mmCIF file of C-alpha atoms in Angstrom:
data_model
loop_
_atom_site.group_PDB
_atom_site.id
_atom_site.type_symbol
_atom_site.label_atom_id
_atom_site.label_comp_id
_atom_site.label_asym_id
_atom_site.label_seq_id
_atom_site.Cartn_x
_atom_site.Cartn_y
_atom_site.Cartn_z
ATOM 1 C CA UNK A 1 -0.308 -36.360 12.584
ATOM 2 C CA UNK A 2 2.546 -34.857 14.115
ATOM 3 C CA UNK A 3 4.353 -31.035 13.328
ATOM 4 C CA UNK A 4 7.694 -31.641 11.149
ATOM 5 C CA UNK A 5 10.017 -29.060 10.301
ATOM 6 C CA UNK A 6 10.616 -30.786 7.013
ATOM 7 C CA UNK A 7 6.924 -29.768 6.107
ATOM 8 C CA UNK A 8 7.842 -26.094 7.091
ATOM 9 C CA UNK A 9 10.550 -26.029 5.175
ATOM 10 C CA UNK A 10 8.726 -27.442 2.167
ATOM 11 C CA UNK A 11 5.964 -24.742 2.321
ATOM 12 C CA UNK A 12 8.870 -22.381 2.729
ATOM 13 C CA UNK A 13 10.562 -23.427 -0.717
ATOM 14 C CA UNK A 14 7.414 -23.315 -2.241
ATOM 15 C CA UNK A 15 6.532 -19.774 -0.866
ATOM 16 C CA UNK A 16 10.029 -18.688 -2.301
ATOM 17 C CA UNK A 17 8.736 -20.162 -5.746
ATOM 18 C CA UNK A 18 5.825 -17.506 -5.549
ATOM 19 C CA UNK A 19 7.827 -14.638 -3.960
ATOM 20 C CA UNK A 20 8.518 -12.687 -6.930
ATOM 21 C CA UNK A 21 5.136 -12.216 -7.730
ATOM 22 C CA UNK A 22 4.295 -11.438 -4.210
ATOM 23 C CA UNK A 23 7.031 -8.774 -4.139
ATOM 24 C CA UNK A 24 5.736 -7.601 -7.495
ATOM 25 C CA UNK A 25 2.460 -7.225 -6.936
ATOM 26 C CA UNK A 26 3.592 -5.251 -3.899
ATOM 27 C CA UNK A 27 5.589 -2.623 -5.469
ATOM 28 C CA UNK A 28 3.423 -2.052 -8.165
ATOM 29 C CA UNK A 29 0.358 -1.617 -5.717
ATOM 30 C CA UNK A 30 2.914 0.897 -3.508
ATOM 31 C CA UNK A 31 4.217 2.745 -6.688
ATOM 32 C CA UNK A 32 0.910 3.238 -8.218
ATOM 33 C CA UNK A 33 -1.372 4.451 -4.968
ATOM 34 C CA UNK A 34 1.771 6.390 -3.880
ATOM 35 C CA UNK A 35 0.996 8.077 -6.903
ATOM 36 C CA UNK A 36 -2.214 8.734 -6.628
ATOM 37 C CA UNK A 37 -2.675 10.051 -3.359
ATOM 38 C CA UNK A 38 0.016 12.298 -3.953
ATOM 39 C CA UNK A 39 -1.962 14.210 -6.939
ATOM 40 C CA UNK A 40 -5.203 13.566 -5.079
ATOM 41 C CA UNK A 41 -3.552 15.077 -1.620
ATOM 42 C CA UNK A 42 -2.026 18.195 -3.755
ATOM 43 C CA UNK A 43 -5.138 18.587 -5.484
ATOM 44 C CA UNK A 44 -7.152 18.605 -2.346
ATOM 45 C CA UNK A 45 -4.490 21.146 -0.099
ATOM 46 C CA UNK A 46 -3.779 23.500 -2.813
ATOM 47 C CA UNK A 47 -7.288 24.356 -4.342
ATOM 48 C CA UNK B 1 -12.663 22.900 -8.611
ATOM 49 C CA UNK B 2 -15.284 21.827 -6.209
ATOM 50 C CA UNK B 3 -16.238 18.947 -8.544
ATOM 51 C CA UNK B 4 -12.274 18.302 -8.468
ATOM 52 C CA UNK B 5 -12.648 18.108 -4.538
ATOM 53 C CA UNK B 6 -16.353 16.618 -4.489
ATOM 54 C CA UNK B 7 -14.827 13.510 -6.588
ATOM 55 C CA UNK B 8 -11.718 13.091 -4.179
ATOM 56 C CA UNK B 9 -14.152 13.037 -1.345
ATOM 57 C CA UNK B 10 -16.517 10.568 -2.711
ATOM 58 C CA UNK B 11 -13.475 8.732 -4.270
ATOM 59 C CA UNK B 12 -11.621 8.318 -0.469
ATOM 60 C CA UNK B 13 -15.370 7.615 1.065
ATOM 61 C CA UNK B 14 -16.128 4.740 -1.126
ATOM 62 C CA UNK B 15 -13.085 3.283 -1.185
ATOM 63 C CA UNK B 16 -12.303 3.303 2.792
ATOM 64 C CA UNK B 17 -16.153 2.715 3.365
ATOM 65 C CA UNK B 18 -16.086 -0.841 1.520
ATOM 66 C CA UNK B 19 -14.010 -4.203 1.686
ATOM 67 C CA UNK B 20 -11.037 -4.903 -0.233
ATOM 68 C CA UNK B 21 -12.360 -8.101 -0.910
ATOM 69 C CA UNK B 22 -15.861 -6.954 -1.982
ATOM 70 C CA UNK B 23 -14.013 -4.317 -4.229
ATOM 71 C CA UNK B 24 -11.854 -7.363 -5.482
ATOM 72 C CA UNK B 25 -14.885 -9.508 -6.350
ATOM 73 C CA UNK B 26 -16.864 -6.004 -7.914
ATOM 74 C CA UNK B 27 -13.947 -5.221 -10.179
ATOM 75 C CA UNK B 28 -12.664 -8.916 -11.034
ATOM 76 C CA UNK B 29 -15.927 -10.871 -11.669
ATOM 77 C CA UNK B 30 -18.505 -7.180 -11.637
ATOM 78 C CA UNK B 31 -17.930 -5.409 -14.026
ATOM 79 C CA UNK B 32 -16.753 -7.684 -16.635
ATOM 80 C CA UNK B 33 -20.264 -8.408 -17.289
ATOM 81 C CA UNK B 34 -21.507 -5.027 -18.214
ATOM 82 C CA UNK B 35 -18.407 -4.191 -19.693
ATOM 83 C CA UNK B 36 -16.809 -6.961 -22.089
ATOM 84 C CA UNK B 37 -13.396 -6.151 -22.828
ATOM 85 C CA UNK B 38 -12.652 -6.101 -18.891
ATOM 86 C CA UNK B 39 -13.176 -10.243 -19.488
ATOM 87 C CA UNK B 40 -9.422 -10.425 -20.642
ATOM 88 C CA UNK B 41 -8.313 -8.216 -17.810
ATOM 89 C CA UNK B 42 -6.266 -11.347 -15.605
ATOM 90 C CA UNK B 43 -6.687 -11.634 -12.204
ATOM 91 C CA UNK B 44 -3.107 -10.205 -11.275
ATOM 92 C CA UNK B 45 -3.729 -6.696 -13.521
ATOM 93 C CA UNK B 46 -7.170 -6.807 -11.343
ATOM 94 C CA UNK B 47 -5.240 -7.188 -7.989
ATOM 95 C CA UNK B 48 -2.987 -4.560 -8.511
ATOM 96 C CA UNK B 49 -5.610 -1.863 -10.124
ATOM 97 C CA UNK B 50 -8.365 -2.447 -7.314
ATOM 98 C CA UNK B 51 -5.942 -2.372 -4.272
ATOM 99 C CA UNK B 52 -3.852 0.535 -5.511
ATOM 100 C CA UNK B 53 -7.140 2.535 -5.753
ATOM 101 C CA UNK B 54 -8.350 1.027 -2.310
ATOM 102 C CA UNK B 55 -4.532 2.322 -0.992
ATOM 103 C CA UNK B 56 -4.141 5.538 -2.585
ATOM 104 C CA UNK B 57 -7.393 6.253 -0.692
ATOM 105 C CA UNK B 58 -5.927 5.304 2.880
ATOM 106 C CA UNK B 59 -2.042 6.567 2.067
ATOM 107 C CA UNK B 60 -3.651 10.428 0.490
ATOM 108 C CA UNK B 61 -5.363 11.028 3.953
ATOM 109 C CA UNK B 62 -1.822 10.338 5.617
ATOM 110 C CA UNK B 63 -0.439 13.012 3.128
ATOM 111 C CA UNK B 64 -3.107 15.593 3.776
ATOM 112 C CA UNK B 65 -2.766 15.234 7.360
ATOM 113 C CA UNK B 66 0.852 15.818 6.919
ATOM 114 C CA UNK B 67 0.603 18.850 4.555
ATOM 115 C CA UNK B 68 -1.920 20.019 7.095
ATOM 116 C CA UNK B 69 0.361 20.011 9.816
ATOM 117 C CA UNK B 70 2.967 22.646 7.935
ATOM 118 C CA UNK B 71 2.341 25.823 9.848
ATOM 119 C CA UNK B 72 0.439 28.393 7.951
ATOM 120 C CA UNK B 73 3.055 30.629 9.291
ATOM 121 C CA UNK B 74 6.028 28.891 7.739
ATOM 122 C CA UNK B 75 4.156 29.915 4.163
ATOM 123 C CA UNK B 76 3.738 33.152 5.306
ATOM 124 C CA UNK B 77 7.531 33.368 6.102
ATOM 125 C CA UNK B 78 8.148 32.042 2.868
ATOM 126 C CA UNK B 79 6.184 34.368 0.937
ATOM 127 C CA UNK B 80 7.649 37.597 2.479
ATOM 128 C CA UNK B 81 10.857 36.533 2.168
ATOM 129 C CA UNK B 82 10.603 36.586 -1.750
ATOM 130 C CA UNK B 83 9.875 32.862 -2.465
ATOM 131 C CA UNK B 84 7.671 32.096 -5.186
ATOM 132 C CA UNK B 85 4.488 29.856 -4.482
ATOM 133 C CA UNK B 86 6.120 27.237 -6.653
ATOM 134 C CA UNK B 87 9.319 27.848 -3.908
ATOM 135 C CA UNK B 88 7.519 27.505 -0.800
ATOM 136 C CA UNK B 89 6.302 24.265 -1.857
ATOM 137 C CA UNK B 90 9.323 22.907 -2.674
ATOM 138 C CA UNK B 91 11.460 24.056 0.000
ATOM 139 C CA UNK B 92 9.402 24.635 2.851
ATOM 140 C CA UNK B 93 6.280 22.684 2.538
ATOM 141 C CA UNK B 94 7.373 19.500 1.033
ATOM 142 C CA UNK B 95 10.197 18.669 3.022
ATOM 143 C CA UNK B 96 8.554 19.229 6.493
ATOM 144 C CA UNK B 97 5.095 17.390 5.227
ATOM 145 C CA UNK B 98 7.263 14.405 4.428
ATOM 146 C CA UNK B 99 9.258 14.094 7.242
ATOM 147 C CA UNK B 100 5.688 13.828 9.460
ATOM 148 C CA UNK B 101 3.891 11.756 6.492
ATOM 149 C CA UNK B 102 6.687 9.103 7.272
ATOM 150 C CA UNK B 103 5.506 7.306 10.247
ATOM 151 C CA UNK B 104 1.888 6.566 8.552
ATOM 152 C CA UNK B 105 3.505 6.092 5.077
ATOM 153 C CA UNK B 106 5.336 3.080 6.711
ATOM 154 C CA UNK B 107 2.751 1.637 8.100
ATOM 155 C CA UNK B 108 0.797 1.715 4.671
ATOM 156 C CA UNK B 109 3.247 0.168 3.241
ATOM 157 C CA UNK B 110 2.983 -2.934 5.752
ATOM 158 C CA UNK B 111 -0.752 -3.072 5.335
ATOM 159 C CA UNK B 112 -0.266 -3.091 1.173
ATOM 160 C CA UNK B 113 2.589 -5.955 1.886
ATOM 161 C CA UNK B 114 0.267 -7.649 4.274
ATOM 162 C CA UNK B 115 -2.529 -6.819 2.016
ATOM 163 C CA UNK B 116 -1.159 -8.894 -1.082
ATOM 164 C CA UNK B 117 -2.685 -12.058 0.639
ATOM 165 C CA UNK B 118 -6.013 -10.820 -0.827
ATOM 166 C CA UNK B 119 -4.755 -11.305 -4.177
ATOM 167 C CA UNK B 120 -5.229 -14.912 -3.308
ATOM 168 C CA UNK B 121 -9.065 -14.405 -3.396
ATOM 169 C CA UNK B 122 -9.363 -13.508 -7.373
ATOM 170 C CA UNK B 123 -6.545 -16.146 -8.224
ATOM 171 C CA UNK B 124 -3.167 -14.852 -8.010
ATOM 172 C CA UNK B 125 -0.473 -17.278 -7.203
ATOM 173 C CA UNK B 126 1.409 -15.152 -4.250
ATOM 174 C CA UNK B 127 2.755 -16.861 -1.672
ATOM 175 C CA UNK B 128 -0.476 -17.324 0.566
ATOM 176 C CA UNK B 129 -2.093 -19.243 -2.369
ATOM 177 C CA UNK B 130 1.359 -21.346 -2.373
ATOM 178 C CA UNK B 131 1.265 -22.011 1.083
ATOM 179 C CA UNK B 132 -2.721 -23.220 0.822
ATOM 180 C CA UNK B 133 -1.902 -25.315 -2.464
ATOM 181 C CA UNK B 134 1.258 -26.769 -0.333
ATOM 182 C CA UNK B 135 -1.550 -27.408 2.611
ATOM 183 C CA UNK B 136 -4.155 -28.657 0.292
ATOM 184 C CA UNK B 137 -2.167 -31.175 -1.252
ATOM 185 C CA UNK B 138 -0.074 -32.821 1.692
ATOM 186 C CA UNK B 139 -2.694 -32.078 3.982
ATOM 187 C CA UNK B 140 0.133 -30.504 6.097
ATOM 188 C CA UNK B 141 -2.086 -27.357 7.533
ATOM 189 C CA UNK B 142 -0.649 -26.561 10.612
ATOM 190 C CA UNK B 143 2.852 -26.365 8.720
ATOM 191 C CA UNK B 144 1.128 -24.814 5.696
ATOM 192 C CA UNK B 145 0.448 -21.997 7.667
ATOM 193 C CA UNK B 146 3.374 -21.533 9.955
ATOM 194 C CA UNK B 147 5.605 -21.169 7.510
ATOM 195 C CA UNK B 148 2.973 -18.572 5.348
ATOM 196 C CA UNK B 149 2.712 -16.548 8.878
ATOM 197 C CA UNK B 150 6.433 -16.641 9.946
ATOM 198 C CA UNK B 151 7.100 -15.777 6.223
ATOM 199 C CA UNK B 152 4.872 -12.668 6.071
ATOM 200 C CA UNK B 153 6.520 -11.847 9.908
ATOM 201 C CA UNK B 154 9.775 -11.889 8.026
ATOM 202 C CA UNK B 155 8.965 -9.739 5.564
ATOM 203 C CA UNK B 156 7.042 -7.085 7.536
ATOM 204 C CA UNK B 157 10.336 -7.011 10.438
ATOM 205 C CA UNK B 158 12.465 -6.346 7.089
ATOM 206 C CA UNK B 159 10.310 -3.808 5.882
ATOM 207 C CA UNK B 160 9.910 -2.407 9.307
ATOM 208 C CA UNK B 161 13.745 -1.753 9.997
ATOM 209 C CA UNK B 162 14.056 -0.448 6.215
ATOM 210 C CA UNK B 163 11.405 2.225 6.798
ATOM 211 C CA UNK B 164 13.226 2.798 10.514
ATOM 212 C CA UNK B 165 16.357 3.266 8.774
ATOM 213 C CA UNK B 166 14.784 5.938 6.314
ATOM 214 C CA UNK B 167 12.998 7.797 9.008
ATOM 215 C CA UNK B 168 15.959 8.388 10.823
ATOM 216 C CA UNK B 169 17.786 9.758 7.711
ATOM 217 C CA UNK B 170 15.097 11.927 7.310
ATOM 218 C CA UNK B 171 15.029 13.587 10.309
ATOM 219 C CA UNK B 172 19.048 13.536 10.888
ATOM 220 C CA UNK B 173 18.896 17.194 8.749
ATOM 221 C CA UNK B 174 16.346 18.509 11.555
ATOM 222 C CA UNK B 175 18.180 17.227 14.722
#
C-alpha cells in the first residue's frame, strides 16, 4: 500500500475533531497538579 | 507537622515510584470494586484525577528545588529590614523561586501535554485514540501515526515558544 497525503490529512481532520478534549484534559491536569504541588511545596519549605 | 511532611513524602514516593498507566488501570478499573460509587466515575474524570496527582508529584519537587535555591541570606535581609514573614514571602521569596522554577515548570507542562496520550488507555477519545480509530478502520497505519506524531510535535513547538516567551518576560525585571 503506498503513503498518501490525503490519508494524513484525514487523520489530521479527525485529530482536530478530538482536540478539544485533548486540550481540555490538558489544562485541567496542569491547573489542578499546579495546584497541588504548590500547597504540598509550601507545606513542605515552610514547616 | 511531621505527619504533614511524612504524607508529602510518601505521597511524591508513590506516585513517582509507579507507572502512570498502572496508576490509570488502579484508579479506573481498582478501586471501583472495593468502593462502588467510584463505578460511575467516567473514564475522562479518572484521567484527569490520577495524572494530576501523578504530576503534582513531579511539578512540587521542581518548586521545592526552586524555593530551595532562595538564599537563606536574602530572608535574613528581609527580616532585618522590617518585613514581615508574610512580606518576605511575597516579595522576596516568591518572585526569585519562580523565576528558577520556570525552566522545569515548562518542561512539566510538555510531559502533562505529551502525557494526555495515556488517557487513551482507560478510554478517552483524545486525539491519539482518534488517530488509532482513523488507523484501525482504513487500515492506513503508517499515516495514522504520522499525522498523531507530527500533531503532538506541533503542539509541544507551540507550547515550547509560549513558555520561551514567558521566561524571558520573567527575567526581563532581573536583567
Amino acid at each position: 500500500m503506498r503513503f498518501s497525503v490525503e490519508g494524513v490529512l484525514n487523520v489530521l481532520k479527525a485529530m482536530l475533531e478530538a482536540m478539544p478534549t485533548t486540550m481540555l484534559l490538558s489544562v485541567s491536569v496542569l491547573i489542578i497538579s499546579l495546584a497541588i504541588a504548590t500547597v504540598m511545596a509550601f507545606c513542605e519549605f515552610f514547616m | 507537622m511531621k505527619y504533614v511532611q511524612g504524607f508529602i513524602k510518601v505521597y511524591t514516593s508513590f506516585f513517582r515510584g509507579t507507572p502512570l498507566v498502572a496508576q490509570l488501570f488502579f484508579f479506573y478499573f481498582g478501586l471501583p470494586n472495593i468502593i462502588p460509587s467510584l463505578i460511575c466515575i467516567t473514564g475522562f474524570t479518572s484521567a484527569i484525577v490520577t495524572m494530576s496527582l501523578n504530576n503534582s508529584a513531579y511539578i512540587k519537587e521542581a518548586l521545592r528545588g526552586a524555593l530551595l535555591s532562595v538564599d537563606k541570606g536574602q530572608l535574613e535581609a528581609g527580616r532585618s529590614l522590617g518585613y514581615t514573614e508574610k512580606q518576605v514571602v511575597r516579595l522576596i521569596v516568591i518572585p526569585q523561586a519562580i523565576r528558577v522554577a520556570i525552566p522545569a515548570l515548562a518542561n512539566s507542562f510538555v510531559d502533562i501535554l505529551k502525557g494526555t496520550s495515556m488517557a487513551f488507555t482507560v478510554g478517552v477519545i483524545e486525539i491519539t485514540a482518534a488517530a488509532q480509530l482513523y488507523s484501525a478502520s482504513t487500515l492506513r497505519f503508517f499515516e495514522g501515526y504520522c499525522g498523531l506524531i507530527l500533531m503532538y510535535w506541533l503542539l509541544v513547538v507551540i507550547l515550547e515558544q509560549l513558555l520561551k516567551l514567558l521566561e524571558k518576560r520573567m527575567n526581563r525585571s532581573f536583567e
